[in-house]
XYZ file of C-alpha atoms in Angstrom:
651
model
C -87.932 -39.079 -5.976
C -90.468 -38.232 -8.639
C -89.999 -39.702 -12.060
C -91.690 -39.382 -15.397
C -91.112 -41.593 -18.372
C -89.365 -40.237 -21.418
C -89.952 -41.780 -24.788
C -89.808 -41.693 -28.551
C -91.169 -39.832 -31.525
C -92.468 -39.269 -35.008
C -94.602 -36.578 -36.564
C -96.434 -36.679 -39.888
C -95.352 -34.463 -42.759
C -98.757 -32.826 -43.039
C -99.165 -32.263 -39.319
C -95.562 -31.095 -38.976
C -95.829 -28.455 -41.679
C -99.052 -27.185 -40.175
C -97.636 -27.244 -36.654
C -94.653 -25.184 -37.717
C -96.955 -22.444 -38.898
C -96.545 -21.295 -35.301
C -99.969 -19.761 -35.006
C -100.190 -16.846 -32.629
C -103.205 -18.486 -31.035
C -100.926 -20.533 -28.814
C -102.077 -22.021 -25.547
C -100.185 -21.049 -22.413
C -99.195 -24.071 -20.342
C -99.909 -24.287 -16.604
C -97.081 -23.067 -14.420
C -96.838 -26.292 -12.445
C -93.962 -28.475 -13.547
C -93.506 -31.936 -12.182
C -89.921 -33.124 -12.068
C -88.597 -35.489 -14.692
C -85.774 -36.500 -12.400
C -84.255 -39.933 -12.631
C -81.293 -41.214 -10.734
C -78.242 -41.841 -12.860
C -78.042 -45.512 -12.079
C -74.654 -47.032 -11.234
C -73.274 -49.369 -13.847
C -72.163 -52.872 -13.142
C -72.431 -55.874 -15.436
C -72.014 -55.590 -19.161
C -75.035 -55.668 -21.409
C -75.785 -58.851 -23.319
C -75.043 -58.613 -26.978
C -74.238 -61.109 -29.689
C -71.198 -61.063 -31.922
C -71.843 -60.256 -35.555
C -69.418 -60.419 -38.398
C -69.615 -58.620 -41.727
C -69.377 -60.671 -44.895
C -67.096 -59.687 -47.770
C -68.648 -58.907 -51.113
C -69.653 -61.857 -53.212
C -66.932 -62.605 -55.784
C -68.972 -64.111 -58.600
C -72.387 -62.942 -59.745
C -74.578 -65.747 -61.042
C -77.809 -65.240 -62.868
C -80.764 -66.858 -61.212
C -84.441 -66.910 -62.035
C -86.352 -64.790 -59.566
C -89.982 -64.066 -58.896
C -91.587 -61.141 -60.701
C -91.529 -59.061 -57.509
C -87.715 -59.165 -57.234
C -85.574 -56.912 -59.372
C -82.428 -58.407 -60.859
C -79.156 -56.506 -60.558
C -78.777 -56.605 -64.322
C -82.239 -55.147 -64.863
C -82.155 -52.421 -62.234
C -82.041 -49.605 -64.754
C -85.225 -50.814 -66.456
C -87.036 -51.786 -63.272
C -89.190 -48.677 -62.751
C -90.605 -48.832 -66.273
C -91.106 -52.597 -66.297
C -92.962 -52.615 -63.007
C -94.762 -49.275 -63.201
C -98.182 -50.699 -62.419
C -97.053 -52.810 -59.481
C -94.970 -49.899 -58.252
C -97.979 -47.582 -58.109
C -99.796 -50.075 -55.925
C -96.828 -50.216 -53.556
C -96.376 -46.457 -53.336
C -96.217 -45.632 -49.610
C -98.140 -42.949 -47.788
C -95.530 -40.778 -46.083
C -95.971 -40.342 -42.346
C -92.857 -38.494 -41.302
C -89.434 -37.355 -42.323
C -87.288 -34.351 -41.574
C -83.919 -33.111 -42.650
C -80.463 -34.542 -42.250
C -77.142 -32.925 -41.459
C -76.148 -33.853 -37.951
C -72.753 -34.894 -36.677
C -72.096 -37.756 -34.282
C -69.366 -40.028 -33.095
C -71.544 -43.077 -32.738
C -70.681 -46.337 -34.479
C -73.043 -48.123 -36.829
C -75.256 -51.018 -35.891
C -73.984 -54.549 -36.303
C -76.682 -56.304 -38.302
C -75.737 -59.875 -39.267
C -75.218 -60.402 -42.979
C -75.388 -63.396 -45.273
C -73.284 -66.471 -44.618
C -70.425 -67.423 -46.879
C -72.669 -69.772 -48.827
C -75.379 -67.180 -49.463
C -72.912 -64.448 -50.345
C -71.676 -66.550 -53.222
C -75.201 -66.754 -54.653
C -76.932 -64.345 -56.984
C -78.837 -62.674 -54.147
C -79.643 -59.129 -55.217
C -79.058 -56.033 -53.115
C -82.786 -55.633 -52.658
C -83.054 -59.225 -51.417
C -80.297 -58.533 -48.905
C -82.083 -55.412 -47.639
C -85.472 -57.127 -47.398
C -83.959 -59.952 -45.360
C -82.460 -57.484 -42.870
C -78.868 -57.998 -44.004
C -76.199 -55.492 -44.882
C -75.471 -55.135 -48.567
C -72.234 -57.034 -49.059
C -69.646 -55.029 -51.000
C -65.906 -55.433 -51.313
C -64.000 -53.006 -49.114
C -67.153 -51.076 -48.116
C -69.643 -51.471 -45.290
C -72.987 -51.603 -47.098
C -76.265 -50.324 -45.720
C -79.055 -52.285 -44.046
C -82.639 -51.257 -43.407
C -81.695 -49.881 -39.975
C -78.209 -48.485 -40.611
C -76.361 -46.572 -43.276
C -73.561 -47.551 -45.620
C -70.108 -46.255 -44.784
C -67.193 -45.785 -47.128
C -64.839 -44.837 -44.284
C -65.556 -47.932 -42.182
C -63.305 -50.963 -42.584
C -65.250 -54.214 -43.021
C -64.064 -57.350 -41.275
C -62.083 -59.862 -43.253
C -63.327 -63.473 -43.241
C -62.427 -65.107 -39.945
C -61.778 -61.807 -38.126
C -63.508 -61.148 -34.821
C -65.332 -57.883 -34.318
C -63.614 -55.735 -31.642
C -65.472 -54.913 -28.438
C -65.275 -51.174 -29.099
C -64.665 -49.110 -32.206
C -60.996 -48.904 -33.157
C -58.822 -47.278 -35.815
C -57.075 -49.723 -38.151
C -54.842 -49.339 -41.177
C -56.184 -50.588 -44.477
C -53.515 -53.040 -45.721
C -54.387 -52.301 -49.353
C -54.141 -48.501 -49.203
C -52.288 -47.731 -45.960
C -55.121 -45.346 -44.998
C -56.462 -45.313 -41.437
C -60.094 -46.480 -41.308
C -62.710 -47.085 -38.628
C -63.592 -50.612 -37.576
C -66.874 -50.597 -35.707
C -67.106 -52.518 -32.441
C -69.865 -54.529 -30.837
C -70.414 -51.992 -28.080
C -70.508 -48.224 -27.698
C -67.376 -46.903 -26.030
C -67.638 -44.634 -23.018
C -64.930 -42.024 -23.620
C -64.516 -41.417 -19.908
C -63.510 -45.000 -19.160
C -62.193 -45.868 -22.628
C -64.122 -49.142 -22.384
C -67.453 -50.531 -23.527
C -70.580 -49.075 -21.955
C -71.816 -51.146 -19.016
C -75.554 -51.375 -18.437
C -76.784 -51.870 -14.892
C -77.378 -55.389 -13.569
C -79.780 -54.110 -10.895
C -82.842 -54.469 -13.096
C -84.754 -52.940 -16.007
C -85.732 -49.836 -14.016
C -82.071 -48.948 -13.599
C -81.403 -49.474 -17.293
C -84.324 -47.182 -18.100
C -82.748 -44.626 -15.760
C -79.463 -44.977 -17.667
C -81.304 -44.545 -20.943
C -83.021 -41.347 -19.755
C -80.946 -40.075 -16.811
C -82.023 -37.377 -14.379
C -81.158 -36.037 -10.943
C -82.935 -35.819 -7.547
C -85.314 -32.833 -7.150
C -83.019 -31.017 -4.709
C -80.086 -31.206 -7.155
C -82.296 -30.057 -10.014
C -83.464 -27.080 -7.982
C -79.864 -26.133 -7.209
C -78.669 -26.081 -10.823
C -81.800 -25.423 -12.909
C -81.774 -22.341 -15.191
C -84.510 -19.709 -14.984
C -85.378 -19.878 -18.672
C -87.420 -16.654 -18.528
C -84.334 -14.513 -17.930
C -81.125 -16.557 -18.375
C -78.632 -15.445 -21.020
C -75.953 -17.372 -22.907
C -73.030 -15.738 -21.011
C -74.726 -16.677 -17.734
C -75.229 -20.272 -18.876
C -71.602 -20.521 -19.985
C -70.371 -19.120 -16.669
C -72.533 -21.511 -14.626
C -71.368 -24.435 -16.745
C -67.761 -23.385 -16.177
C -68.286 -23.179 -12.413
C -69.900 -26.622 -12.326
C -66.993 -28.135 -14.296
C -64.252 -26.455 -12.248
C -62.540 -28.640 -9.644
C -59.338 -28.422 -7.543
C -56.345 -29.674 -9.525
C -52.815 -30.509 -8.438
C -49.582 -31.236 -10.228
C -48.222 -34.358 -8.551
C -44.664 -33.559 -9.636
C -44.427 -29.888 -8.651
C -47.123 -29.799 -5.977
C -48.805 -26.792 -7.612
C -52.538 -26.489 -6.893
C -55.176 -24.517 -8.821
C -58.818 -24.552 -9.929
C -59.678 -25.623 -13.456
C -61.459 -27.990 -15.809
C -60.265 -31.603 -15.359
C -57.951 -32.928 -18.074
C -59.359 -35.324 -20.649
C -60.943 -37.829 -20.052
C -61.777 -36.980 -16.435
C -65.138 -35.533 -15.389
C -66.681 -34.558 -12.056
C -70.029 -35.484 -10.510
C -71.154 -31.829 -10.131
C -70.595 -31.290 -13.858
C -72.710 -34.346 -14.727
C -75.459 -33.230 -12.334
C -75.455 -29.722 -13.785
C -75.802 -30.962 -17.363
C -78.544 -33.421 -16.416
C -80.459 -30.713 -14.536
C -80.511 -28.575 -17.695
C -80.366 -31.232 -20.395
C -83.285 -29.786 -22.325
C -81.654 -26.328 -22.302
C -78.074 -27.330 -23.176
C -77.334 -30.036 -25.744
C -76.284 -29.245 -29.294
C -77.220 -25.540 -29.115
C -74.762 -25.041 -26.266
C -72.175 -26.953 -28.319
C -72.663 -24.490 -31.172
C -72.620 -21.461 -28.875
C -69.354 -22.514 -27.187
C -67.745 -23.175 -30.556
C -68.724 -19.782 -31.927
C -67.622 -17.944 -28.781
C -64.253 -19.666 -29.005
C -63.863 -18.602 -32.646
C -64.999 -15.070 -31.786
C -62.298 -14.696 -29.123
C -59.742 -16.235 -31.450
C -60.636 -13.844 -34.274
C -60.086 -10.936 -31.854
C -56.656 -12.412 -31.009
C -57.637 -13.052 -27.375
C -55.521 -16.170 -27.082
C -55.999 -16.930 -23.381
C -59.771 -16.476 -23.539
C -60.002 -18.612 -26.694
C -57.971 -21.390 -25.052
C -60.245 -21.379 -21.988
C -63.383 -21.529 -24.112
C -61.931 -24.369 -26.167
C -61.144 -26.308 -22.994
C -64.698 -25.842 -21.698
C -66.169 -26.673 -25.120
C -64.289 -29.978 -25.397
C -65.138 -30.868 -21.814
C -68.825 -30.292 -22.511
C -68.606 -32.522 -25.591
C -67.099 -35.220 -23.364
C -69.929 -34.846 -20.848
C -72.546 -35.119 -23.590
C -70.887 -38.223 -25.004
C -70.641 -39.846 -21.580
C -74.253 -39.125 -20.618
C -75.686 -40.350 -23.932
C -73.513 -43.501 -24.167
C -75.992 -45.875 -22.421
C -78.820 -44.580 -24.626
C -76.757 -45.250 -27.739
C -75.903 -48.751 -26.526
C -79.528 -49.645 -25.851
C -80.577 -48.354 -29.273
C -77.699 -50.278 -30.850
C -78.991 -53.433 -29.184
C -82.445 -52.682 -30.590
C -81.012 -52.429 -34.105
C -79.798 -56.007 -33.832
C -83.359 -57.022 -32.936
C -85.283 -55.073 -35.573
C -82.912 -55.338 -38.533
C -82.721 -59.130 -38.942
C -86.518 -59.339 -38.556
C -87.347 -56.824 -41.261
C -90.637 -57.798 -42.892
C -91.816 -59.883 -39.938
C -95.132 -58.364 -38.816
C -95.410 -60.632 -35.774
C -93.936 -57.877 -33.622
C -94.503 -59.624 -30.300
C -92.220 -62.454 -31.376
C -89.130 -60.253 -31.300
C -90.018 -56.700 -30.099
C -91.391 -57.687 -26.708
C -89.359 -57.179 -23.562
C -88.785 -54.675 -20.784
C -89.988 -51.093 -21.114
C -86.558 -49.698 -22.010
C -86.135 -52.379 -24.693
C -89.538 -51.758 -26.257
C -88.926 -48.003 -26.213
C -85.635 -48.515 -28.043
C -87.295 -50.885 -30.525
C -89.919 -48.257 -31.232
C -87.281 -45.558 -31.789
C -85.391 -47.780 -34.220
C -88.596 -48.578 -36.117
C -89.636 -44.920 -36.309
C -86.133 -43.846 -37.349
C -86.167 -46.516 -40.051
C -89.455 -45.159 -41.407
C -88.253 -41.540 -41.392
C -84.976 -42.507 -43.071
C -86.589 -44.516 -45.860
C -89.299 -41.916 -46.385
C -86.522 -39.394 -46.971
C -84.908 -41.759 -49.463
C -88.301 -42.259 -51.107
C -88.759 -38.482 -51.477
C -85.261 -38.198 -52.961
C -85.986 -41.006 -55.422
C -89.253 -39.348 -56.445
C -87.471 -36.034 -57.003
C -84.701 -37.670 -59.033
C -87.244 -39.467 -61.188
C -88.998 -36.176 -61.891
C -85.817 -34.373 -62.986
C -85.174 -34.135 -66.734
C -82.301 -36.280 -67.953
C -80.269 -33.461 -69.471
C -77.630 -30.910 -68.559
C -80.181 -28.430 -67.188
C -80.756 -30.657 -64.158
C -77.115 -31.631 -63.639
C -76.610 -29.733 -60.365
C -79.987 -30.828 -58.974
C -79.069 -34.443 -59.679
C -75.774 -33.981 -57.847
C -77.148 -32.601 -54.598
C -80.327 -34.721 -54.410
C -80.181 -38.046 -52.623
C -77.305 -40.102 -51.270
C -74.045 -39.393 -53.154
C -72.918 -42.972 -52.513
C -75.079 -43.954 -55.480
C -72.288 -42.622 -57.723
C -69.855 -45.289 -56.528
C -68.969 -47.951 -59.143
C -70.989 -50.581 -57.295
C -73.242 -48.633 -54.904
C -73.612 -50.212 -51.434
C -77.102 -48.714 -51.096
C -80.627 -49.020 -52.448
C -81.734 -45.816 -54.185
C -84.001 -46.635 -57.148
C -87.615 -45.608 -56.690
C -89.301 -48.989 -57.148
C -86.976 -50.669 -54.640
C -87.059 -47.843 -52.093
C -90.860 -47.847 -52.321
C -91.047 -51.510 -51.304
C -88.788 -51.039 -48.284
C -90.573 -47.853 -47.173
C -93.971 -49.509 -47.386
C -92.844 -52.510 -45.334
C -91.203 -50.264 -42.704
C -94.471 -48.376 -42.280
C -96.388 -51.629 -41.883
C -93.980 -52.758 -39.163
C -94.480 -49.553 -37.165
C -98.257 -49.832 -37.471
C -98.143 -53.457 -36.326
C -96.048 -52.435 -33.303
C -98.409 -49.618 -32.316
C -101.480 -51.843 -32.735
C -100.114 -54.314 -30.178
C -101.357 -53.005 -26.814
C -98.862 -55.143 -24.941
C -95.990 -53.475 -26.784
C -97.154 -49.875 -27.073
C -99.758 -48.861 -24.505
C -97.436 -48.540 -21.508
C -94.666 -46.730 -23.386
C -93.697 -43.269 -22.092
C -96.211 -40.475 -22.526
C -94.091 -38.659 -25.094
C -94.151 -41.646 -27.435
C -97.906 -42.020 -27.288
C -98.397 -38.278 -27.709
C -96.413 -38.238 -30.929
C -98.336 -41.185 -32.318
C -101.620 -39.464 -31.513
C -100.408 -36.216 -33.072
C -99.831 -37.806 -36.489
C -103.307 -36.972 -37.727
C -103.552 -33.464 -36.252
C -103.174 -30.530 -38.645
C -102.286 -27.054 -37.465
C -100.187 -25.809 -34.586
C -103.156 -24.448 -32.664
C -105.093 -27.703 -32.993
C -102.033 -29.649 -31.903
C -101.514 -27.594 -28.760
C -105.234 -27.718 -27.987
C -105.180 -31.513 -28.233
C -102.138 -31.653 -25.957
C -103.684 -29.412 -23.271
C -107.311 -30.488 -23.332
C -107.162 -34.159 -24.260
C -103.837 -35.891 -24.087
C -102.332 -34.499 -20.883
C -105.475 -35.014 -18.732
C -105.913 -38.566 -20.046
C -102.273 -39.477 -19.445
C -102.078 -37.616 -16.109
C -99.062 -35.577 -17.196
C -98.725 -31.801 -17.182
C -97.839 -30.063 -20.486
C -94.563 -28.588 -19.218
C -93.270 -32.039 -18.265
C -94.350 -33.412 -21.630
C -92.486 -30.662 -23.475
C -89.385 -31.163 -21.348
C -89.484 -34.892 -22.017
C -89.609 -34.259 -25.760
C -86.599 -31.938 -25.574
C -84.577 -34.326 -23.422
C -85.277 -37.130 -25.857
C -84.244 -34.839 -28.701
C -80.874 -34.232 -27.029
C -80.325 -37.992 -26.711
C -81.311 -38.582 -30.333
C -79.024 -35.779 -31.490
C -76.059 -37.768 -30.191
C -76.927 -40.680 -32.467
C -75.326 -40.924 -35.910
C -77.050 -38.671 -38.421
C -77.651 -41.503 -40.861
C -80.218 -42.999 -40.285
C -81.345 -41.082 -37.161
C -80.966 -37.501 -38.402
C -84.303 -37.346 -40.210
C -86.261 -38.377 -37.132
C -84.189 -36.120 -34.884
C -85.007 -33.082 -37.008
C -88.679 -34.016 -36.966
C -88.559 -34.217 -33.174
C -86.957 -30.766 -32.919
C -89.689 -29.278 -35.109
C -92.270 -30.848 -32.839
C -90.519 -29.408 -29.764
C -90.704 -25.937 -31.317
C -94.368 -26.320 -32.293
C -95.503 -27.456 -28.831
C -93.622 -24.598 -27.122
C -95.400 -21.793 -28.969
C -97.247 -19.508 -26.568
C -95.181 -20.539 -23.536
C -92.071 -19.208 -21.789
C -90.174 -22.150 -23.279
C -90.513 -20.621 -26.754
C -87.837 -18.096 -25.764
C -84.485 -18.890 -27.407
C -81.469 -17.016 -25.978
C -79.147 -19.007 -28.266
C -80.532 -17.565 -31.498
C -78.509 -14.355 -31.603
C -75.321 -16.335 -30.895
C -75.650 -19.088 -33.485
C -77.931 -17.729 -36.231
C -76.254 -14.433 -37.281
C -79.514 -12.528 -36.934
C -77.939 -9.276 -35.731
C -75.557 -8.315 -38.498
C -71.907 -8.908 -39.242
C -70.093 -6.692 -36.753
C -68.605 -7.415 -33.357
C -70.550 -4.526 -31.839
C -74.065 -5.732 -32.664
C -73.692 -9.520 -33.058
C -72.523 -11.414 -29.932
C -71.812 -14.549 -31.958
C -69.975 -12.919 -34.866
C -66.404 -13.753 -35.829
C -64.543 -12.354 -38.839
C -63.716 -14.897 -41.530
C -60.996 -14.310 -44.106
C -59.553 -15.673 -47.340
C -56.363 -17.701 -47.756
C -53.362 -18.068 -50.024
C -54.283 -21.335 -51.683
C -51.665 -23.428 -53.438
C -51.664 -23.175 -57.212
C -52.618 -26.852 -57.549
C -55.361 -26.695 -54.917
C -58.983 -27.559 -55.525
C -60.001 -24.019 -54.527
C -57.985 -22.446 -57.355
C -59.308 -25.044 -59.755
C -62.898 -24.172 -58.848
C -62.145 -20.458 -58.996
C -60.895 -20.963 -62.554
C -64.070 -22.874 -63.367
C -66.146 -19.932 -62.159
C -64.235 -17.691 -64.544
C -65.121 -20.025 -67.394
C -68.781 -19.984 -66.396
C -68.785 -16.216 -66.672
C -67.583 -16.549 -70.307
C -64.416 -14.579 -69.610
C -61.946 -17.339 -70.367
C -61.720 -16.686 -74.104
C -62.540 -18.975 -76.994
C -63.695 -22.579 -76.762
C -60.162 -23.691 -77.537
C -58.837 -21.553 -74.674
C -61.469 -22.965 -72.309
C -60.547 -26.540 -73.241
C -56.870 -25.798 -72.807
C -57.483 -24.206 -69.399
C -59.609 -27.088 -68.107
C -57.050 -29.640 -69.241
C -54.236 -27.668 -67.681
C -56.014 -27.265 -64.348
C -57.039 -30.929 -64.277
C -53.479 -32.012 -65.037
C -52.171 -29.858 -62.177
C -54.861 -30.996 -59.775
C -55.184 -34.675 -60.637
C -51.797 -35.443 -62.121
C -52.878 -36.442 -65.610
C -53.799 -34.866 -68.943
C -56.959 -35.542 -70.915
C -55.300 -35.161 -74.284
C -51.705 -36.107 -73.700
C -49.031 -33.466 -74.105
C -45.359 -32.974 -73.455
C -43.356 -31.906 -70.463
C -43.770 -28.437 -68.963
C -41.750 -25.642 -70.486
C -38.606 -25.155 -68.362
C -38.654 -21.470 -69.196
C -41.941 -20.990 -67.321
C -41.190 -23.043 -64.202
C -39.400 -20.296 -62.301
C -42.064 -17.769 -63.226
C -44.805 -20.077 -61.919
C -42.890 -20.526 -58.665
C -42.640 -16.766 -58.200
C -46.373 -16.382 -58.717
C -47.172 -18.998 -56.040
C -45.110 -17.079 -53.497
C -47.247 -13.971 -54.000
C -50.624 -13.458 -52.347
C -53.405 -15.215 -54.162
C -55.827 -12.778 -55.760
C -59.148 -14.210 -54.573
C -62.085 -13.633 -56.957
C -64.329 -10.890 -55.625
C -67.515 -12.958 -55.793
C -65.959 -15.356 -53.266
C -64.029 -12.826 -51.205
C -67.182 -10.653 -50.790
C -65.157 -7.961 -49.071
C -63.515 -10.186 -46.477
C -59.935 -9.486 -45.376
C -57.106 -11.680 -46.633
C -54.798 -13.865 -44.522
C -55.648 -12.521 -41.046
C -54.024 -15.610 -39.551
C -56.136 -15.957 -36.425
C -56.941 -19.595 -37.130
C -53.270 -20.290 -36.358
C -53.404 -18.303 -33.108
C -53.448 -21.421 -30.913
C -50.874 -23.206 -33.067
C -50.448 -26.933 -32.505
C -52.581 -26.636 -29.371
C -55.655 -26.571 -31.620
C -55.091 -30.200 -32.591
C -53.203 -31.591 -29.610
C -54.748 -29.711 -26.681
C -51.455 -28.134 -25.754
C -49.480 -31.365 -25.830
C -46.774 -32.040 -28.359
C -48.117 -34.456 -30.918
C -45.965 -37.544 -31.273
C -45.583 -39.468 -34.492
C -44.123 -42.912 -35.058
C -41.514 -41.343 -37.313
C -40.250 -39.257 -34.372
C -38.991 -42.457 -32.763
C -37.005 -43.557 -35.785
C -33.242 -43.468 -35.569
C -30.672 -43.411 -38.318
C -29.140 -46.810 -38.931
C -25.372 -46.450 -38.868
C -23.331 -48.796 -40.947
């Protein structure tokens, strides 16, 4: 069985922008295509991993004399001005980046944090980051250099053991359900921790980048020159369909297996077309389901939803070993942040070094994005004219009372610069880098190339002959890696994932692979009618409750248009809306007028008159989102609540 290595990524900002110019002078790749097939190795023993506990936020802050290079918590606001000269010297040269905005169900990395003794000290947030720890905050999981902060995650209490897999727990202080991250990635098919093969590093590499035998690939592989989205959906449905039987009634039929069951043919089909399916098929299935639903085709919508959720399960199952291996790499790279002796901790088997490289490159892309945000925020004027720009630029977690992140320019600059030095040190070590998969080395070499035509020329005339790999296989490897990376959590992997997608697009220009049958289904490029847009579905407006946030914002828009009356009327309206929405008044006030209560109730019962600038001609209250009823949330099963089991206590 033929096999070709699949690897990692990063592309420079300058080269990326030039590559995306998509010059018409593209080079056509040779027609020969060597298989990237890998056997999906059987799993056996569990992967080795250490147990890490999170530390609660330090209770007392003590002032401590620090070196001039460390910024005190109390002086953070004045840090950029005080260290302007040293900051300029530390300003990093950006090598990559991208855009964020990807969804994932992957848990965060488990980087060890400070011990109880050190958490009681005056160690600053920057010191914690530079030492590879998570920022310790009370009730919040702070960020580390290799993983993001999370407000929704529930940190471990002192003495608690981290669960094997991610679980849902109830916050004892608020009663709100929160996520408690586990040590291992959970395979949704088995409901247990991912098991990496004990048969050797080659099998673990095959789990990291799975494939199928050539004969299976030939059976299921799409003809990308002619295939359409309906044909892909139909073939996916056929591959997922298996004989089913009701053990109680004896009824037999053909259908998609119930959650969380999957079939081998479905896995083989997805692996054979991994570079063609992935997140774009997820989007297409979701839109087709909504399209059928908006046309009140209930049975068709239910079938599409079933196939859509099954495909999400397949994607999660196939990418689970990759996510586990990368998670293991985070626990290697994070605690060693700043250590440029890369061989002392980044050495190992090929799959381990590949994962270490991906974590390092993702760390660089993530912190370069934060550096760009910090630069933009610093350049904005500190007045009301830049209020909205300040809101949507950068990580919103910086607005928390005690932010669990690093976001100031001088501090971000130091971390970004060190991350770049670590990647360079890794690449310079021949023992670590030179035998990595061809895709990884190609991306490193492409960092200095400007222009899409020059990039493709380098790939065809220099890189591929030297590495003994054909261009089509190289492009497929990049796309398969992109699909794996897309299943990682968006923060901190989203920036690098977007960069990889842009590189996939740039290298495909001038080839049959540049064709994109998904575009008309997920990009709304053919109008807003069912007749001419195969992915269109009609949206509509709702009757929002009087105290809802939507009505509050609609009222704010009216004020912005200067149609709310005098300044006194505007103030009165804002206070009234805020009191209704938030439950308090800015300026005090008495109880509501009983004479107006019934009138207000009558108005709520009527249809809400949606402002025209938001309605934009859409129909009102079509109701098709409720077409599937409770099945939308429960998959057709009656949802059970703890309260349903309660019984009245009779005296």
